[in-house]
XYZ file of C-alpha atoms in Angstrom:
514
model
C 8.622 9.085 31.102
C 9.941 6.969 28.271
C 11.914 3.987 27.065
C 15.416 4.957 25.929
C 16.964 2.888 23.151
C 20.747 3.020 22.970
C 21.812 2.517 19.372
C 24.900 0.361 18.813
C 24.561 0.277 15.026
C 21.696 -2.105 14.279
C 19.782 -1.551 11.075
C 16.622 -2.313 13.068
C 17.016 0.268 15.868
C 14.333 2.555 14.453
C 11.919 -0.356 14.334
C 12.283 -0.905 18.084
C 11.214 2.690 18.724
C 8.334 2.404 16.294
C 7.073 -0.819 17.879
C 7.073 0.725 21.354
C 5.154 3.735 20.081
C 2.669 1.481 18.310
C 2.141 -0.098 21.732
C 1.345 3.342 23.138
C 4.665 4.038 24.865
C 6.932 6.988 24.119
C 10.447 5.942 23.142
C 13.563 7.788 22.028
C 16.769 6.684 20.327
C 20.109 7.917 21.622
C 23.660 7.032 20.555
C 25.024 4.004 22.372
C 27.666 6.259 23.903
C 25.147 8.780 25.303
C 26.143 10.045 28.731
C 24.280 9.062 31.876
C 23.195 12.687 32.266
C 21.791 12.766 28.731
C 19.876 9.525 29.268
C 18.422 10.752 32.563
C 17.069 13.846 30.812
C 14.506 11.516 29.231
C 13.347 10.201 32.647
C 13.604 6.614 31.395
C 11.588 3.830 32.960
C 13.445 1.267 30.874
C 16.461 1.007 28.586
C 17.021 -1.104 25.476
C 20.511 -1.948 24.256
C 20.193 -2.417 20.498
C 21.915 -4.868 18.219
C 24.975 -3.977 16.199
C 27.774 -5.377 14.027
C 30.482 -5.429 16.713
C 31.711 -8.263 18.927
C 31.612 -7.538 22.665
C 35.031 -9.106 23.265
C 36.797 -6.649 20.913
C 38.664 -3.837 22.635
C 36.929 -1.242 20.459
C 33.414 -2.665 20.975
C 30.855 0.029 21.857
C 29.651 0.178 25.437
C 27.144 2.220 27.424
C 28.529 5.168 29.357
C 29.683 4.656 32.964
C 26.770 4.465 35.375
C 24.156 3.342 32.874
C 24.232 -0.316 33.854
C 23.911 0.626 37.543
C 20.547 2.337 37.004
C 17.771 0.693 39.000
C 15.457 0.253 36.010
C 14.808 -2.707 33.680
C 17.243 -3.150 30.795
C 16.581 -5.248 27.684
C 19.467 -6.291 25.445
C 18.709 -7.268 21.846
C 21.268 -9.355 19.897
C 24.547 -7.464 20.531
C 22.777 -5.901 23.515
C 22.152 -9.327 25.047
C 25.741 -10.355 24.457
C 26.885 -7.177 26.179
C 24.654 -7.867 29.183
C 26.135 -11.351 29.551
C 29.716 -10.207 28.959
C 29.437 -7.248 31.336
C 28.074 -9.460 34.129
C 30.896 -12.008 33.817
C 29.550 -14.453 31.225
C 31.293 -15.662 28.087
C 30.548 -14.683 24.492
C 32.316 -16.440 21.642
C 32.147 -16.780 17.879
C 29.341 -19.221 17.145
C 30.215 -22.528 15.525
C 27.390 -21.901 13.074
C 26.171 -18.441 12.069
C 22.407 -18.161 12.423
C 20.593 -15.851 10.048
C 16.915 -15.823 9.176
C 13.866 -17.460 10.670
C 14.302 -19.919 13.541
C 11.811 -21.771 15.746
C 12.160 -21.525 19.504
C 12.174 -25.089 20.801
C 11.268 -23.842 24.270
C 10.583 -20.489 25.900
C 9.322 -19.014 29.175
C 10.013 -16.338 31.757
C 8.665 -12.818 32.221
C 9.304 -11.655 28.649
C 7.187 -14.510 27.253
C 4.314 -14.065 29.715
C 0.968 -14.856 28.047
C 2.577 -16.172 24.834
C 1.843 -19.721 23.722
C 2.145 -21.980 20.693
C 4.731 -21.851 17.946
C 7.230 -19.006 18.216
C 9.126 -17.984 15.082
C 12.054 -15.637 15.673
C 14.349 -13.705 13.327
C 18.021 -14.370 14.028
C 21.047 -12.453 12.741
C 24.229 -13.207 14.690
C 27.716 -14.645 14.448
C 28.479 -14.567 18.199
C 26.652 -16.444 20.947
C 26.547 -16.470 24.732
C 28.364 -19.656 25.728
C 28.357 -19.276 29.515
C 25.777 -17.443 31.614
C 26.800 -14.958 34.283
C 25.678 -15.500 37.845
C 22.005 -14.770 38.483
C 20.914 -15.302 34.862
C 18.932 -18.188 33.432
C 18.129 -19.311 29.895
C 14.490 -18.663 29.019
C 14.510 -19.600 25.296
C 16.523 -21.694 22.869
C 16.546 -22.870 19.256
C 18.049 -25.971 17.677
C 21.225 -24.041 16.799
C 21.289 -21.508 19.660
C 21.075 -22.976 23.168
C 20.989 -19.448 24.640
C 18.345 -17.554 22.634
C 17.012 -15.463 25.535
C 18.108 -14.822 29.133
C 16.814 -13.050 32.208
C 17.822 -12.032 35.711
C 14.542 -11.279 37.541
C 16.327 -9.866 40.595
C 18.227 -7.158 38.681
C 15.541 -6.907 35.970
C 17.996 -7.528 33.173
C 16.724 -9.336 30.065
C 18.299 -10.420 26.795
C 17.089 -11.628 23.401
C 19.429 -13.086 20.803
C 16.741 -12.580 18.152
C 15.020 -9.415 16.920
C 11.502 -8.980 18.363
C 10.979 -5.719 16.463
C 10.930 -7.114 12.908
C 7.839 -8.447 11.149
C 9.591 -11.790 10.747
C 9.117 -12.321 14.516
C 5.278 -12.308 14.514
C 4.890 -12.436 18.308
C 7.739 -10.021 18.970
C 5.319 -7.219 19.752
C 3.987 -9.213 22.696
C 7.515 -9.522 24.085
C 8.061 -5.775 23.789
C 4.672 -5.223 25.421
C 5.702 -7.454 28.307
C 8.883 -5.429 28.723
C 6.786 -2.252 28.941
C 4.706 -3.904 31.660
C 7.869 -4.855 33.555
C 9.014 -1.224 33.278
C 5.636 0.162 34.350
C 5.500 2.451 31.320
C 2.174 4.189 30.716
C 0.541 3.446 27.361
C -0.700 7.003 26.772
C 1.252 7.877 23.624
C -1.787 8.449 21.381
C -2.399 10.734 18.421
C -4.832 12.855 20.475
C -2.251 13.234 23.223
C 0.457 14.094 20.705
C -1.638 16.817 19.034
C -2.408 18.558 22.335
C 1.261 18.483 23.345
C 2.475 19.706 19.950
C 0.064 22.640 19.859
C 1.068 23.647 23.381
C 4.773 23.382 22.487
C 4.344 25.482 19.322
C 2.396 28.164 21.155
C 5.049 28.306 23.886
C 7.858 28.608 21.334
C 6.221 31.004 18.883
C 4.418 33.249 21.394
C 3.093 36.137 19.240
C 5.512 35.584 16.343
C 4.678 34.895 12.715
C 5.485 31.565 11.019
C 6.450 30.784 7.423
C 6.011 27.284 6.000
C 6.838 25.745 2.625
C 4.085 23.341 1.545
C 5.007 20.523 -0.829
C 1.646 18.795 -1.072
C 2.901 15.709 0.752
C 1.551 14.389 4.027
C 4.274 15.865 6.269
C 4.088 19.514 5.239
C 0.308 19.389 4.735
C -0.236 17.977 8.225
C 2.181 20.518 9.653
C 0.170 23.272 7.976
C -3.018 22.048 9.661
C -1.337 21.763 13.061
C 0.227 25.232 12.851
C -3.085 26.733 11.718
C -4.635 25.402 14.923
C -1.731 26.622 17.019
C -1.152 30.142 15.669
C -4.066 30.801 13.281
C -3.545 33.632 10.789
C 0.016 34.184 11.988
C 0.929 31.243 9.744
C 1.612 31.778 6.046
C 2.037 28.579 4.029
C 3.645 28.949 0.596
C 3.010 26.401 -2.137
C 5.275 26.674 -5.189
C 3.785 25.356 -8.425
C 6.948 24.596 -10.386
C 5.247 22.836 -13.292
C 6.572 19.436 -12.197
C 3.509 18.385 -10.233
C 1.051 15.594 -10.926
C -2.216 16.126 -12.749
C -4.511 18.378 -10.692
C -2.171 18.429 -7.700
C -2.219 22.175 -7.214
C -5.997 22.224 -7.051
C -6.042 19.219 -4.690
C -3.678 20.870 -2.221
C -5.638 24.109 -2.209
C -8.938 22.258 -1.746
C -7.505 20.195 1.116
C -5.925 22.978 3.172
C -7.725 26.272 2.608
C -11.152 25.075 3.871
C -9.439 23.798 7.043
C -8.135 27.237 7.930
C -4.630 27.256 6.455
C -3.552 30.623 5.048
C -2.136 29.200 1.817
C -0.425 31.273 -0.850
C 0.166 29.582 -4.212
C 3.012 30.850 -6.374
C 2.926 30.122 -10.104
C 6.609 29.684 -10.992
C 6.186 27.261 -13.887
C 7.765 29.520 -16.483
C 10.877 30.169 -14.366
C 11.453 26.480 -13.625
C 10.854 25.226 -17.144
C 13.110 27.930 -18.572
C 15.937 27.043 -16.196
C 15.582 23.312 -16.966
C 15.498 23.654 -20.734
C 17.944 21.254 -22.383
C 19.205 19.805 -19.053
C 19.319 16.003 -19.014
C 21.670 15.125 -16.118
C 19.619 14.058 -13.058
C 21.847 15.782 -10.508
C 21.831 18.981 -12.508
C 18.057 18.856 -12.593
C 17.955 18.519 -8.794
C 20.363 21.416 -8.255
C 18.465 23.697 -10.630
C 15.123 22.837 -9.064
C 16.538 23.440 -5.573
C 18.012 26.764 -6.626
C 14.844 27.951 -8.359
C 12.699 26.889 -5.431
C 14.815 28.940 -3.033
C 14.552 31.966 -5.303
C 10.773 31.650 -5.642
C 10.341 30.992 -1.920
C 12.481 33.959 -0.903
C 10.652 36.275 -3.329
C 7.261 35.285 -1.960
C 8.458 35.461 1.657
C 9.590 39.048 1.038
C 6.246 39.952 -0.543
C 4.281 38.439 2.354
C 6.524 40.086 4.939
C 6.042 43.479 3.279
C 2.266 43.068 3.213
C 1.676 41.460 6.615
C 4.820 42.014 8.670
C 8.126 40.158 9.058
C 8.343 36.455 9.884
C 10.035 35.232 13.040
C 9.971 31.477 12.461
C 10.464 29.009 9.629
C 8.540 25.745 10.069
C 9.869 22.462 8.688
C 8.364 18.979 8.641
C 11.520 17.319 9.985
C 10.744 13.780 11.180
C 12.499 11.712 13.834
C 14.436 9.572 11.303
C 15.889 12.813 9.883
C 16.993 13.835 13.371
C 18.570 10.444 14.038
C 20.479 10.521 10.741
C 21.713 14.084 11.101
C 22.551 14.208 14.779
C 22.533 10.706 16.197
C 19.371 11.360 18.213
C 18.134 14.542 19.833
C 20.746 17.162 20.492
C 22.453 17.031 23.852
C 20.684 20.093 25.199
C 17.303 19.043 23.768
C 17.096 22.411 22.052
C 16.496 20.988 18.614
C 19.854 22.267 17.399
C 20.401 19.441 14.945
C 21.400 20.041 11.338
C 18.702 21.575 9.152
C 17.493 18.852 6.849
C 17.272 19.291 3.121
C 13.610 20.019 2.585
C 11.997 17.204 0.686
C 10.417 19.573 -1.783
C 13.186 22.076 -2.315
C 16.573 20.392 -2.354
C 17.797 22.486 0.593
C 16.499 25.732 2.064
C 19.175 28.349 2.674
C 20.557 28.536 6.192
C 20.745 32.332 6.106
C 17.009 33.057 6.026
C 17.431 34.482 9.532
C 14.471 32.635 10.990
C 14.228 30.527 14.098
C 13.223 26.960 13.311
C 9.928 25.377 14.323
C 10.036 21.590 13.904
C 7.072 20.099 15.793
C 7.405 16.653 14.169
C 11.077 16.101 15.021
C 10.169 13.382 17.570
C 7.660 11.604 15.298
C 7.738 8.807 12.746
C 5.855 8.955 9.444
C 3.061 6.653 10.620
C 2.471 8.900 13.649
C 2.187 11.938 11.374
C -0.416 10.060 9.325
C -2.425 9.381 12.499
C -2.296 13.071 13.408
C -3.311 14.003 9.865
C -6.431 11.868 10.168
C -7.527 13.584 13.363
C -6.837 17.009 11.850
C -9.052 16.211 8.865
C -6.522 15.903 6.052
C -8.247 14.146 3.112
C -7.330 10.488 2.704
C -5.932 10.860 -0.819
C -3.218 13.152 0.597
C -2.859 11.505 4.019
C -2.109 8.085 2.554
C -0.369 9.245 -0.605
C 2.794 7.458 -1.642
C 6.097 9.330 -1.301
C 6.665 11.785 -4.123
C 10.182 13.047 -4.964
C 11.139 16.620 -4.199
C 12.096 17.373 -7.823
C 8.676 16.088 -8.865
C 8.157 14.551 -12.283
C 11.449 16.016 -13.514
C 13.325 12.904 -12.342
C 10.659 10.590 -13.722
C 11.171 12.021 -17.201
C 14.489 10.616 -18.351
C 16.689 13.038 -20.233
C 15.846 16.641 -21.025
C 12.363 17.728 -20.014
C 9.861 19.985 -21.708
C 6.300 21.120 -21.104
C 5.155 18.611 -23.745
C 6.906 15.712 -21.991
C 5.557 16.810 -18.611
C 2.052 16.776 -20.061
C 2.572 13.256 -21.445
C 3.960 11.944 -18.162
C 1.206 13.583 -16.113
C -1.455 11.778 -18.116
C 0.330 8.416 -17.924
C 0.884 8.811 -14.183
C -2.739 9.738 -13.597
C -4.005 6.671 -15.463
C -1.685 4.361 -13.490
C -2.323 5.826 -10.027
C -6.067 6.147 -10.639
C -6.095 2.538 -11.819
C -4.346 1.332 -8.671
C -6.986 3.069 -6.568
C -9.838 1.786 -8.732
C -8.669 -1.829 -8.471
C -7.962 -1.596 -4.722
C -4.212 -2.040 -5.188
C -2.902 1.392 -4.170
C -2.661 0.795 -0.427
C -0.923 -2.532 -1.021
C 1.963 -0.719 -2.705
C 4.453 1.410 -0.789
C 5.290 3.545 -3.815
C 4.106 3.543 -7.411
C 5.213 5.693 -10.308
C 5.276 6.128 -14.047
C 8.425 6.963 -16.006
C 8.647 8.560 -19.431
C 11.683 7.092 -21.167
C 13.479 8.697 -24.128
C 13.111 5.397 -25.998
C 10.977 5.512 -29.119
C 9.873 2.389 -30.897
C 7.862 1.355 -33.909
C 4.263 0.357 -33.354
C 1.010 -0.172 -35.183
C -2.205 1.556 -34.165
C -5.150 0.925 -36.417
C -3.678 0.666 -39.884
C -0.980 3.240 -39.230
C 2.665 2.864 -38.300
C 3.699 4.784 -35.190
C 7.049 5.817 -33.766
C 6.295 6.886 -30.208
C 7.582 6.922 -26.629
C 7.884 3.993 -24.237
C 6.417 4.438 -20.748
C 7.587 2.356 -17.797
C 5.469 1.554 -14.743
C 6.978 0.745 -11.346
C 5.458 -0.272 -8.015
C 7.280 -1.532 -4.927
C 6.544 -2.837 -1.453
C 8.781 -2.016 1.499
C 8.730 -1.399 5.241
C 11.660 0.995 5.470
C 12.530 2.095 1.878
C 16.100 0.922 2.490
C 15.261 -2.228 0.553
C 12.224 -2.891 -1.619
C 10.563 -5.661 -3.604
C 8.801 -5.042 -6.895
C 5.058 -5.310 -6.384
C 3.475 -8.441 -7.830
C 0.577 -6.628 -9.486
C -1.945 -8.870 -11.269
C -1.187 -9.402 -14.942
C -4.800 -8.568 -15.793
C -4.396 -5.201 -14.098
C -1.153 -4.449 -15.924
C -2.755 -5.426 -19.232
C -5.638 -3.037 -18.494
C -3.224 -0.213 -17.634
C -1.225 -0.774 -20.807
C -4.392 -0.671 -22.876
C -5.659 2.493 -21.196
C -2.336 4.304 -21.502
C -1.776 3.475 -25.156
C -5.344 4.390 -26.049
C -5.526 7.469 -23.818
C -2.078 8.957 -24.421
C -1.429 8.879 -28.150
C 2.245 9.826 -27.697
C 2.836 6.385 -26.059
C 2.780 3.133 -28.031
C 4.614 0.783 -25.650
C 4.315 0.131 -21.877
C 6.768 -1.924 -19.780
C 6.733 -2.940 -16.098
C 9.870 -2.714 -13.925
C 10.506 -5.975 -11.993
C 13.777 -4.966 -10.318
C 14.201 -4.838 -6.556
C 16.199 -2.430 -4.397
C 19.028 -3.311 -4.442
C 20.318 -3.510 -7.134
C 18.075 -0.741 -8.478
C 16.765 2.320 -6.665
C 13.039 2.989 -6.378
C 13.202 6.081 -8.581
C 14.913 5.848 -11.961
C 16.887 9.085 -11.577
């Protein structure tokens, strides 16, 4: 049983699914054009029609498949979805006299969706069209100063519409509305981390049977958590391979081994530093770096897989930490036959595993969001410093060292990065940032240390806050903290004599520098 979200192109569709899951209800995203048969495969107790950039009165406007609107289950339309509900039932939707974008106060509200909600209600609007005439059976249940029809409902047919977005953080009480919709649908709130783990282990055991599983470990939360889950599911029939390519953070190899081996993961570490550094020598173009690292990872991974297969027997399955957003992006939701036959994602630590490894895929996390994986990781015992670690790029520190890299530059950057990240943890600022990093620039500048003139590297520090990584704000770290970090870096890393802080958002910049 689930809530099915039909995606008509809104940038917030994923957030709707996440909010439902945070409320304890399983939800899935399907293309807006998904067939009735495909939707019914999910045994939906409710359907959400998402927002989108189209206008319902255009001939090419997206619409649900025939039969969907006749289902005898509650349907909630959000933004474009509400306009479609009204239009489809015989109401009018027209270009609004005034486009409404941003925060708006509801001047009145009521009805089943607002049950138990009181006081000021701030909503996030983003629309150019508005419902100008209600269809028969509907009534207005909310309005703003600029939008007389901000929410509608038809209690008899259990059809509901919101012109605003309840899923975004800018609508603080939006979660209560979504919770009320779940109550209307009668959806069970049993989507918990404990429940997920039991189901995932059972699914893996059913798929793998007595086969052997190969997994590439990156050291990040996804692959590390997957290693712990697979160890519980198949035990010693799992071999996890961790490639040390020389582009890791300070002490990362030891941290990964200490986190996973005691918890029962059969982890094999491959020292490929010499091969990677040799292949990267003199290469300064960022894309070339990525391609070389991807190529070398595949070579190292294949070599070790062959060694392990010769020693312990051939592998039947390749495990990947594919998450639900990857599935949505690559295949527009789960594949039509629910077989998991979506495109193989480019592994976040390798730049693309080859498709001819002749393994069957095991992707237990393909229905999960990142925050759900973190919850599972906690229950499985993954140490907090890995469970809550910021995203780390697949090519490692290679793309945080601008220009050509070398072992000397990697050593410099590792020490700078360690001082910065350790400082964020020490001052209680790490969890308030979504991602933080240090960059070694090729810029050298004159400085004075003691009574001596220096001509050394400039290091840049960057920290951002974001909900979705599609956009990001630079983190407003305290000046005192930044001054302390600058002092520690310059004094602790003698190759650095200047530290700068990046105060650029995304857009126009990206989070990483390369």
